[in-house]
PDB file of C-alpha atoms in Angstrom:
ATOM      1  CA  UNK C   1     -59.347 184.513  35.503  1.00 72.00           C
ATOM      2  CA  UNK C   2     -55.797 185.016  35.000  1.00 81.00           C
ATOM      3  CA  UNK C   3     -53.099 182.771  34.472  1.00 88.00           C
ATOM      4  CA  UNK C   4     -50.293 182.620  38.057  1.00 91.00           C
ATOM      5  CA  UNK C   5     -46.453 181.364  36.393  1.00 93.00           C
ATOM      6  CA  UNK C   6     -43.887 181.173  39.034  1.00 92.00           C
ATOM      7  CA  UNK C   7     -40.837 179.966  39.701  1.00 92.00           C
ATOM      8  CA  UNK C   8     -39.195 177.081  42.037  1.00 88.00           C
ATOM      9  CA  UNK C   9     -35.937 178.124  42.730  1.00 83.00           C
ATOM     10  CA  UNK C  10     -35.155 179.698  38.967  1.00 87.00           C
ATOM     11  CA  UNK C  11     -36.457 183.152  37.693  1.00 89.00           C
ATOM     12  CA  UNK C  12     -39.376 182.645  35.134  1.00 91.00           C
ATOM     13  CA  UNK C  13     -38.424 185.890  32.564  1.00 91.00           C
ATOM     14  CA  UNK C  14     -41.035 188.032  30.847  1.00 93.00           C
ATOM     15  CA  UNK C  15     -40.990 186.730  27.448  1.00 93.00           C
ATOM     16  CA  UNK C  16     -41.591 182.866  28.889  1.00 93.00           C
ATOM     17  CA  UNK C  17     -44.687 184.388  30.628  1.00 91.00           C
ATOM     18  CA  UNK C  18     -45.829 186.108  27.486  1.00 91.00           C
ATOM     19  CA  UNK C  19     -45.294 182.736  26.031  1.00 91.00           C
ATOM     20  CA  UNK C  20     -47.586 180.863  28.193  1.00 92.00           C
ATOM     21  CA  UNK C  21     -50.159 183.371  28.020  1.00 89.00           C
ATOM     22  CA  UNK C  22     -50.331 182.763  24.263  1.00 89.00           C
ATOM     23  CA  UNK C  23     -49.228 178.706  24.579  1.00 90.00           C
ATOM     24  CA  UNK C  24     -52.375 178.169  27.002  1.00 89.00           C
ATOM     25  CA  UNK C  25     -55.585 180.084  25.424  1.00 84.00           C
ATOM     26  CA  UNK C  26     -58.014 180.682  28.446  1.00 84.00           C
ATOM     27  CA  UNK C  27     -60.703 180.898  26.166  1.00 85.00           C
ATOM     28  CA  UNK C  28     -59.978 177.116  24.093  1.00 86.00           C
ATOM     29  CA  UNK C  29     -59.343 175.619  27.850  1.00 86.00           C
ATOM     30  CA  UNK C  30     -63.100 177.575  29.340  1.00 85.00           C
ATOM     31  CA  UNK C  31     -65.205 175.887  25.903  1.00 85.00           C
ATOM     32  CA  UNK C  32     -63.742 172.742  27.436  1.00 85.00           C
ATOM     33  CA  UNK C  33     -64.151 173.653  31.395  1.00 84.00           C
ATOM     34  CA  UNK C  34     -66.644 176.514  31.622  1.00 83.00           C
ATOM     35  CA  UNK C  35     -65.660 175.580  35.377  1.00 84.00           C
ATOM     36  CA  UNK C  36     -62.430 176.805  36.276  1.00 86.00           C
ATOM     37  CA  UNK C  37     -61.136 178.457  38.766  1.00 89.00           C
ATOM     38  CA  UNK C  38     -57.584 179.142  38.234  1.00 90.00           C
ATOM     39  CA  UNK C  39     -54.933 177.852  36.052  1.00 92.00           C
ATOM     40  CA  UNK C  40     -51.291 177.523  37.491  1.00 93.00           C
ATOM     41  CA  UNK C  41     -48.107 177.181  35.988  1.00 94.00           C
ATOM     42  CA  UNK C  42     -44.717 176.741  37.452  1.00 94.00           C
ATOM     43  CA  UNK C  43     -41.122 176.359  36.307  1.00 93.00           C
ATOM     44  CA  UNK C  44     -38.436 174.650  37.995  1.00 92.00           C
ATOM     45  CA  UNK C  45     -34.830 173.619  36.984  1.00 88.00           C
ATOM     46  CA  UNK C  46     -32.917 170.481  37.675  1.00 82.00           C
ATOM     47  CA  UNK C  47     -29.264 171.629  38.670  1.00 79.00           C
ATOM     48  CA  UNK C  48     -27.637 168.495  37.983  1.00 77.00           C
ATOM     49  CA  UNK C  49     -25.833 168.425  34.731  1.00 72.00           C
ATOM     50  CA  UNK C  50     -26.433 164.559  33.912  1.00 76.00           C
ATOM     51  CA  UNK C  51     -30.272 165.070  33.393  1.00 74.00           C
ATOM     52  CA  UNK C  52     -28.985 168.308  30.928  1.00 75.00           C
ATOM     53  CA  UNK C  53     -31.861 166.853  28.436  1.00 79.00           C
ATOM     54  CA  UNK C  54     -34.212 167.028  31.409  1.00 82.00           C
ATOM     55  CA  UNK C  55     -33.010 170.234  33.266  1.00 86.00           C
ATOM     56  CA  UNK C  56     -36.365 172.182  33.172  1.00 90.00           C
ATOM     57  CA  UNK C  57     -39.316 171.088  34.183  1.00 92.00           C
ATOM     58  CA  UNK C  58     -42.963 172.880  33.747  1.00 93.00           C
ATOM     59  CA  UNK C  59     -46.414 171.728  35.818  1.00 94.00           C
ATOM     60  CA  UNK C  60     -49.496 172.871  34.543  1.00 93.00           C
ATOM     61  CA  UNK C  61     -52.328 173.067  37.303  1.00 93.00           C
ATOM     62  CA  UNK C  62     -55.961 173.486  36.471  1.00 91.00           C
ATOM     63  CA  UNK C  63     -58.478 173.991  39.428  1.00 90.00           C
ATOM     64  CA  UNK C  64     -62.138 174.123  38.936  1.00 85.00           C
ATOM     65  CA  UNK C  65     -65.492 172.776  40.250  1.00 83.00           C
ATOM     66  CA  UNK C  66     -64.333 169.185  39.118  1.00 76.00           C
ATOM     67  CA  UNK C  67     -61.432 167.284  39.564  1.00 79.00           C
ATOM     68  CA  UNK C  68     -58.161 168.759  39.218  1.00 85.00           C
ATOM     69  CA  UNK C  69     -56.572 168.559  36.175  1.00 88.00           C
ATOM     70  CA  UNK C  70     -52.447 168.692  36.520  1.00 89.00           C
ATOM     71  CA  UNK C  71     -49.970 168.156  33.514  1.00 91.00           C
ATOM     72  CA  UNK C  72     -46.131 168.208  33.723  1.00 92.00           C
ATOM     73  CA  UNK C  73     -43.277 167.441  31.642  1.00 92.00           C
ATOM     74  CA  UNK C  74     -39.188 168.122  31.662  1.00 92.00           C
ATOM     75  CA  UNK C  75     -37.136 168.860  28.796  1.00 91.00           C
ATOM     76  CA  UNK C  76     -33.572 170.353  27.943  1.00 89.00           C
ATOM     77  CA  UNK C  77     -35.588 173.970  27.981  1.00 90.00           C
ATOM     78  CA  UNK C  78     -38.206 175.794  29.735  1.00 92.00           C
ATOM     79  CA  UNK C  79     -40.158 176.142  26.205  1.00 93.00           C
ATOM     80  CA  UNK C  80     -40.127 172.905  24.886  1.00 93.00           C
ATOM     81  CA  UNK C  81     -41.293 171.877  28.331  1.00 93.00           C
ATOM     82  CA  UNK C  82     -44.234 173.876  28.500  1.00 93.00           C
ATOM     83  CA  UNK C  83     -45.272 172.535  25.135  1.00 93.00           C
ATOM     84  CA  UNK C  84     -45.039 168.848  26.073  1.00 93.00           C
ATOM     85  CA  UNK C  85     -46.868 169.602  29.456  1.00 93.00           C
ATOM     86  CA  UNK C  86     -49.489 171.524  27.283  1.00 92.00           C
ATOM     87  CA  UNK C  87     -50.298 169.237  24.546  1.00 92.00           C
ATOM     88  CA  UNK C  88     -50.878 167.019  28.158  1.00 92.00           C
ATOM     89  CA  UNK C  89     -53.219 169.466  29.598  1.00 91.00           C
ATOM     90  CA  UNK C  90     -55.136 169.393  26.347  1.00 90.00           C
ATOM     91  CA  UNK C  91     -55.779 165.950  25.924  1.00 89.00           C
ATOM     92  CA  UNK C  92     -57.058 165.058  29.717  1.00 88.00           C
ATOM     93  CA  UNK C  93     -59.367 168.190  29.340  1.00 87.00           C
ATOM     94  CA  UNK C  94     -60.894 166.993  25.799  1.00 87.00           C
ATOM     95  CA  UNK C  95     -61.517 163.434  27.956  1.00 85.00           C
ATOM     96  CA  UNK C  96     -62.914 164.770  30.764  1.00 82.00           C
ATOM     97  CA  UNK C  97     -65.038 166.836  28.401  1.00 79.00           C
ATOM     98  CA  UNK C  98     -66.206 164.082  26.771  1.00 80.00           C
ATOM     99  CA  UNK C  99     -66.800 162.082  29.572  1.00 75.00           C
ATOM    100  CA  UNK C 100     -68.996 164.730  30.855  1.00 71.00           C
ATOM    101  CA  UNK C 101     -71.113 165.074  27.173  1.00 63.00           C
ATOM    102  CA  UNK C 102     -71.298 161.397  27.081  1.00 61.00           C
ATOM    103  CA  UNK C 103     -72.838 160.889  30.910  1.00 55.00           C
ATOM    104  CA  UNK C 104     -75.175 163.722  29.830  1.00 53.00           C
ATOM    105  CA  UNK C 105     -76.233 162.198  26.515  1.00 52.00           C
ATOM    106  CA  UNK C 106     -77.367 159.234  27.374  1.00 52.00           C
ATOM    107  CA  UNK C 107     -80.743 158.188  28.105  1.00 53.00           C
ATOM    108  CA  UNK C 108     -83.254 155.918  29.542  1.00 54.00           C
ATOM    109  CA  UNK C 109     -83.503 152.431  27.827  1.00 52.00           C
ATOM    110  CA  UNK C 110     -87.067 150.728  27.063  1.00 54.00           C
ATOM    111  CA  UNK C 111     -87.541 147.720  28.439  1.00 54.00           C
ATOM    112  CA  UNK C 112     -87.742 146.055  25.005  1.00 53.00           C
ATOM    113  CA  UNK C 113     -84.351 147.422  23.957  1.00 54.00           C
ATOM    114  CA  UNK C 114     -83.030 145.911  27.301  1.00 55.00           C
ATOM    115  CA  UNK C 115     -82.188 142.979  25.464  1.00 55.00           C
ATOM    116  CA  UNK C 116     -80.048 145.172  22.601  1.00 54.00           C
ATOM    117  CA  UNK C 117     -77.900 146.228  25.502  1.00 51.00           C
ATOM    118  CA  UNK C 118     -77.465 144.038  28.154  1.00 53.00           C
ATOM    119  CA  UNK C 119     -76.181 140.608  27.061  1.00 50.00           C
ATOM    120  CA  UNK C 120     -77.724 137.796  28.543  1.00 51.00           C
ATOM    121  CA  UNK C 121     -80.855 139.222  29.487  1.00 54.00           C
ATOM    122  CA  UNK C 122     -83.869 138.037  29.625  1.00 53.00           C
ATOM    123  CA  UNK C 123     -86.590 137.806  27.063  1.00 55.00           C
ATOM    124  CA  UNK C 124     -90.064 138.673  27.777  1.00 54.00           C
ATOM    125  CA  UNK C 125     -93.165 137.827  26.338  1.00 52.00           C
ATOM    126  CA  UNK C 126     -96.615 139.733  25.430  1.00 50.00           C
ATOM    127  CA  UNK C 127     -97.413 138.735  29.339  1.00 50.00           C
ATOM    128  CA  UNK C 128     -94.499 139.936  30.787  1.00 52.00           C
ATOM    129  CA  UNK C 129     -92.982 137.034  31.448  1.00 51.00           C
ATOM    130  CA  UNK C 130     -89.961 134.958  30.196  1.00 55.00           C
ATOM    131  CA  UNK C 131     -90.145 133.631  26.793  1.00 55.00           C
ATOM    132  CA  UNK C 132     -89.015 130.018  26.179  1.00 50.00           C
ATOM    133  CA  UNK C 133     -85.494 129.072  25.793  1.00 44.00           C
ATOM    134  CA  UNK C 134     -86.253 128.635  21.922  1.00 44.00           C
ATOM    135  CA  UNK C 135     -87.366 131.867  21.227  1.00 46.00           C
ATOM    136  CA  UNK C 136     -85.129 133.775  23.018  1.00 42.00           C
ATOM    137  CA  UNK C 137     -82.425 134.224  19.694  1.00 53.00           C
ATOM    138  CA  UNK C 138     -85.605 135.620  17.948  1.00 59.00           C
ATOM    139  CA  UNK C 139     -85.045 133.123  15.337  1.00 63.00           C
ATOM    140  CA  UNK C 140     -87.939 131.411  13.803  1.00 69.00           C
ATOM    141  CA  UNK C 141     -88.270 127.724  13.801  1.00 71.00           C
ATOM    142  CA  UNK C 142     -90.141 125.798  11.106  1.00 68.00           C
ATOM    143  CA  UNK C 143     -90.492 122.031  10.080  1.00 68.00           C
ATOM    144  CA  UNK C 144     -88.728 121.012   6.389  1.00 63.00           C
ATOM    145  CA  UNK C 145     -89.571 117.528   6.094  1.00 62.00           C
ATOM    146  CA  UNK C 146     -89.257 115.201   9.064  1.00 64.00           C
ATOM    147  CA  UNK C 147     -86.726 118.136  10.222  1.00 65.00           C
ATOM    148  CA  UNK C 148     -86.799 121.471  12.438  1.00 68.00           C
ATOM    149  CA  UNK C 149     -84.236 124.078  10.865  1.00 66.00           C
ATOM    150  CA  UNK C 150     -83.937 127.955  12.342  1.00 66.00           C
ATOM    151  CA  UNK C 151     -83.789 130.873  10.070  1.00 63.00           C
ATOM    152  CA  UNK C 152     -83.604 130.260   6.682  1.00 61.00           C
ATOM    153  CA  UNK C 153     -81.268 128.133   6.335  1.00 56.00           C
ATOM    154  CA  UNK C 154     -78.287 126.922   5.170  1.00 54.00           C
ATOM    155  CA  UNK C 155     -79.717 124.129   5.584  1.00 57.00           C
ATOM    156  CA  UNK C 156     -81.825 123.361   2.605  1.00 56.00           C
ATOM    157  CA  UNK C 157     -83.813 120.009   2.957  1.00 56.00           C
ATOM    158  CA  UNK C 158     -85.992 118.412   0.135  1.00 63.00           C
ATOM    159  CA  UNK C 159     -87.757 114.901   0.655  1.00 70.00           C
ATOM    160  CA  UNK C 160     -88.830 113.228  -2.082  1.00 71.00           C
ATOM    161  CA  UNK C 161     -90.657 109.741  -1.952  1.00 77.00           C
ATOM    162  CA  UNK C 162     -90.203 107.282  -5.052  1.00 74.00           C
ATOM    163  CA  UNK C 163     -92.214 103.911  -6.198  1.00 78.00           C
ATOM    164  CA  UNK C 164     -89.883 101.302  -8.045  1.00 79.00           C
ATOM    165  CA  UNK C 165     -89.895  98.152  -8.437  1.00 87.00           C
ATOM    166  CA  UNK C 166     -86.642  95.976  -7.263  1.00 92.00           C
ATOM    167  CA  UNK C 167     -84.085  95.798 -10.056  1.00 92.00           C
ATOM    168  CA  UNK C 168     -80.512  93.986 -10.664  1.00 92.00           C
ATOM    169  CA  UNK C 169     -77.293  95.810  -9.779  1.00 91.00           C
ATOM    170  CA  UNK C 170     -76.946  95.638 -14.387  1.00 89.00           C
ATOM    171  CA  UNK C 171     -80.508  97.392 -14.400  1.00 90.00           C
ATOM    172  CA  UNK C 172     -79.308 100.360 -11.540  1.00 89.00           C
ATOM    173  CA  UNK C 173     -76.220 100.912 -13.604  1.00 87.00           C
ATOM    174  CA  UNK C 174     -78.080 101.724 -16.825  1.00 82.00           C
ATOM    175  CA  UNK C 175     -80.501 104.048 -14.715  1.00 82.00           C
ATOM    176  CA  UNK C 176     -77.726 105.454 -13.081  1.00 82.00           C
ATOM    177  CA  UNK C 177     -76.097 106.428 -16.659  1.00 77.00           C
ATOM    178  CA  UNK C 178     -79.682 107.111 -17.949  1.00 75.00           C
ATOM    179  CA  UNK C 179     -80.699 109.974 -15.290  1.00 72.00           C
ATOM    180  CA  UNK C 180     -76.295 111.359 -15.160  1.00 75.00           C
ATOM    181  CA  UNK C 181     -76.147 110.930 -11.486  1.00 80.00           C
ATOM    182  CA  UNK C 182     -72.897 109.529  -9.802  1.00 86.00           C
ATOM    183  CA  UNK C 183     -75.064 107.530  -7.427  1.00 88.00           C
ATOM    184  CA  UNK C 184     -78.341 105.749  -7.615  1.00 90.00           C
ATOM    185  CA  UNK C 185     -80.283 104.227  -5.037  1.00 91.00           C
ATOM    186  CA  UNK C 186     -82.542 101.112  -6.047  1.00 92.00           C
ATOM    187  CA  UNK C 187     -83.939  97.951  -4.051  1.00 92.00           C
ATOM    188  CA  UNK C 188     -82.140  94.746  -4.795  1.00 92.00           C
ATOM    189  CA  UNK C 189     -84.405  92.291  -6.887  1.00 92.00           C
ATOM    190  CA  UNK C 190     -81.905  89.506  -5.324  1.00 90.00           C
ATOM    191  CA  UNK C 191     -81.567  90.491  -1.524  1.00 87.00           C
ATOM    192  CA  UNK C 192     -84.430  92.717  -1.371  1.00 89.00           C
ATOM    193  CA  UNK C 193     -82.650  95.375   0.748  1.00 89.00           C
ATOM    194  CA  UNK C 194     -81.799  98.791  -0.201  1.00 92.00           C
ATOM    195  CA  UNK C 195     -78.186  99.396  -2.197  1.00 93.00           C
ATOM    196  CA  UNK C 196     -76.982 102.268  -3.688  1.00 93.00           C
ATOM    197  CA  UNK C 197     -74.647 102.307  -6.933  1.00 92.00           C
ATOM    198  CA  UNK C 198     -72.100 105.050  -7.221  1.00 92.00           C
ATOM    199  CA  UNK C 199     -69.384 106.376  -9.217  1.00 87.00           C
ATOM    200  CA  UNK C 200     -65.868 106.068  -8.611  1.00 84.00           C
ATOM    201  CA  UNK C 201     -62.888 106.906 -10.797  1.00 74.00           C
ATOM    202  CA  UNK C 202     -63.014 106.836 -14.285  1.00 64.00           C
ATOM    203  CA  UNK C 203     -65.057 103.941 -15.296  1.00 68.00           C
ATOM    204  CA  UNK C 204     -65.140 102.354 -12.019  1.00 82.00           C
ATOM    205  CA  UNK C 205     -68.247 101.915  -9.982  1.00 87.00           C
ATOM    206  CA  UNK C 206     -68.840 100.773  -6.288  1.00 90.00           C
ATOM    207  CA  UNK C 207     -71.835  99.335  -5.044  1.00 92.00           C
ATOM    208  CA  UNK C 208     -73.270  99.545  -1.270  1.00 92.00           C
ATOM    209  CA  UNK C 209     -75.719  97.001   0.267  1.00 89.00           C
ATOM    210  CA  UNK C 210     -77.792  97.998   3.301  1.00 86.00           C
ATOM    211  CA  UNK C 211     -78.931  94.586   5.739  1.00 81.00           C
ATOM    212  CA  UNK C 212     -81.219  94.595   9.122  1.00 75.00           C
ATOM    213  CA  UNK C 213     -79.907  93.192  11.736  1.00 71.00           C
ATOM    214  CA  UNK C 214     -82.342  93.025  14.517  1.00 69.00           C
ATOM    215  CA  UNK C 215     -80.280  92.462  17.525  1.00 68.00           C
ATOM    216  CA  UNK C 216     -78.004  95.758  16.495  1.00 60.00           C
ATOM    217  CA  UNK C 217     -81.593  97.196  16.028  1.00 57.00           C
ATOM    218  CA  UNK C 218     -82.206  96.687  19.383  1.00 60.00           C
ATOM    219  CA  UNK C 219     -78.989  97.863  20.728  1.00 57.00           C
ATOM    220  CA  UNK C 220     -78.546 100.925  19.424  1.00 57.00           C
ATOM    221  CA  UNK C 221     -80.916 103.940  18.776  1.00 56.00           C
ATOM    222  CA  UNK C 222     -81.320 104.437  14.526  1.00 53.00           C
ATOM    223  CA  UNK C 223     -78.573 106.094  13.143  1.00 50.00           C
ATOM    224  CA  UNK C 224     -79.236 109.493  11.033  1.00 46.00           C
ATOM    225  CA  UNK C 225     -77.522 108.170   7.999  1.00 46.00           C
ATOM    226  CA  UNK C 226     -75.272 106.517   6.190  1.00 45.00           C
ATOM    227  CA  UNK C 227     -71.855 107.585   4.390  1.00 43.00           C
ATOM    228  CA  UNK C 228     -70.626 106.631   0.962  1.00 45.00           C
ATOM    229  CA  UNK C 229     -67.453 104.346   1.081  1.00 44.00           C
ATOM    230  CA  UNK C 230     -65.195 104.865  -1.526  1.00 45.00           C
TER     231      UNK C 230
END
């Protein structure tokens, strides 16, 4: 295959022909396209003198067994054009190239790795059939206490279950201090409901008390918990 340069209404000299022959390697462009048929350049000039910087344009056409490849450019000479249009012809050929590697590369998915590819799809079990909506992240559920936590965490629960007897708000102080907790939760030897001492600022402590009232019991459904006041 040889390279055809011609000329649209200009003369295309000798040495700029010798030029493209060594500007466009046929060998570099056939590891890219083993495929082609013929490679065309041609050279034409702009005549008028306010598009001087733009005067001569070059168009690189590529024919083969695939898609035709064509690459152009104008500059203020005939050389400088041909490299632009060039470094043009270059870059679509290394994309179709690898378009073409990557379409042959790939292969058949398992159904198992279906799931790794295709967001959204669905999970089967050992049957063949649709896994539950809880195991379809794959993450394991287990019971920590009264509660059900994915994964390992962050959620880190401990329950712990303590026997004591009711005590004055002076007596939960001193066991606060005693055990160096800021807060200390005790039954009220007074009230009989559950109260919790805390720390403050300094020296300052705050106290909350905790009272059933049956028709908000009815109401509403239990609350989770409760939040320190300051």
């Amino acid at each position: 295959m040889d390279i055809v340069v011609k000329g649209r209404k200009t003369e295309v000299p000798e040495r700029f022909r010798k030029h493209v022959a060594e500007k466009l390697k046929l060998e570099k462009i056939q590891r890219l396209d083993a495929k082609v048929i013929s490679l065309d350049v041609e050279v034409s000039k702009e005549p008028n003198p306010r598009q001087a910087d733009r005067c001569d344009r070059v168009e690189i056409t590529l024919r083969s067994r695939g898609p035709v490849i064509r690459a152009e450019a104008a500059a203020s000479d005939p050389y400088a054009a041909l490299d632009l249009a060039a470094e043009k012809l270059d870059a679509r050929l290394r994309k179709q190239h690898d378009k073409r590697f990557s379409r042959r590369g790939a292969r058949r998915i398992s159904a198992a790795e279906v799931p790794d590819h295709v967001p959204g799809a669905a999970t089967l079990n050992g049957n063949g059939l649709p896994a539950h909506d809880e195991d379809t992240d794959g993450v394991p559920t287990k019971k920590i206490g009264s509660l059900e936590v994915k994964g390992e965490g962050p959620l880190v629960v401990r329950e712990k279950t303590h026997v004591a007897a009711p005590m004055s708000l002076d007596q939960a102080l001193y066991e606060m201090e005693l055990v160096g907790h800021d807060f200390y939760l005790f039954v009220d030897a007074e009230t009989k409901e559950p109260s919790v001492v805390y720390r403050r600022h300094a020296y300052d402590y705050g106290v909350i008390h905790l009272s059933t009232d049956p028709m908000v019991a009815e109401a509403q459904p239990p609350a989770a918990g409760g939040t320190l006041g300051g």
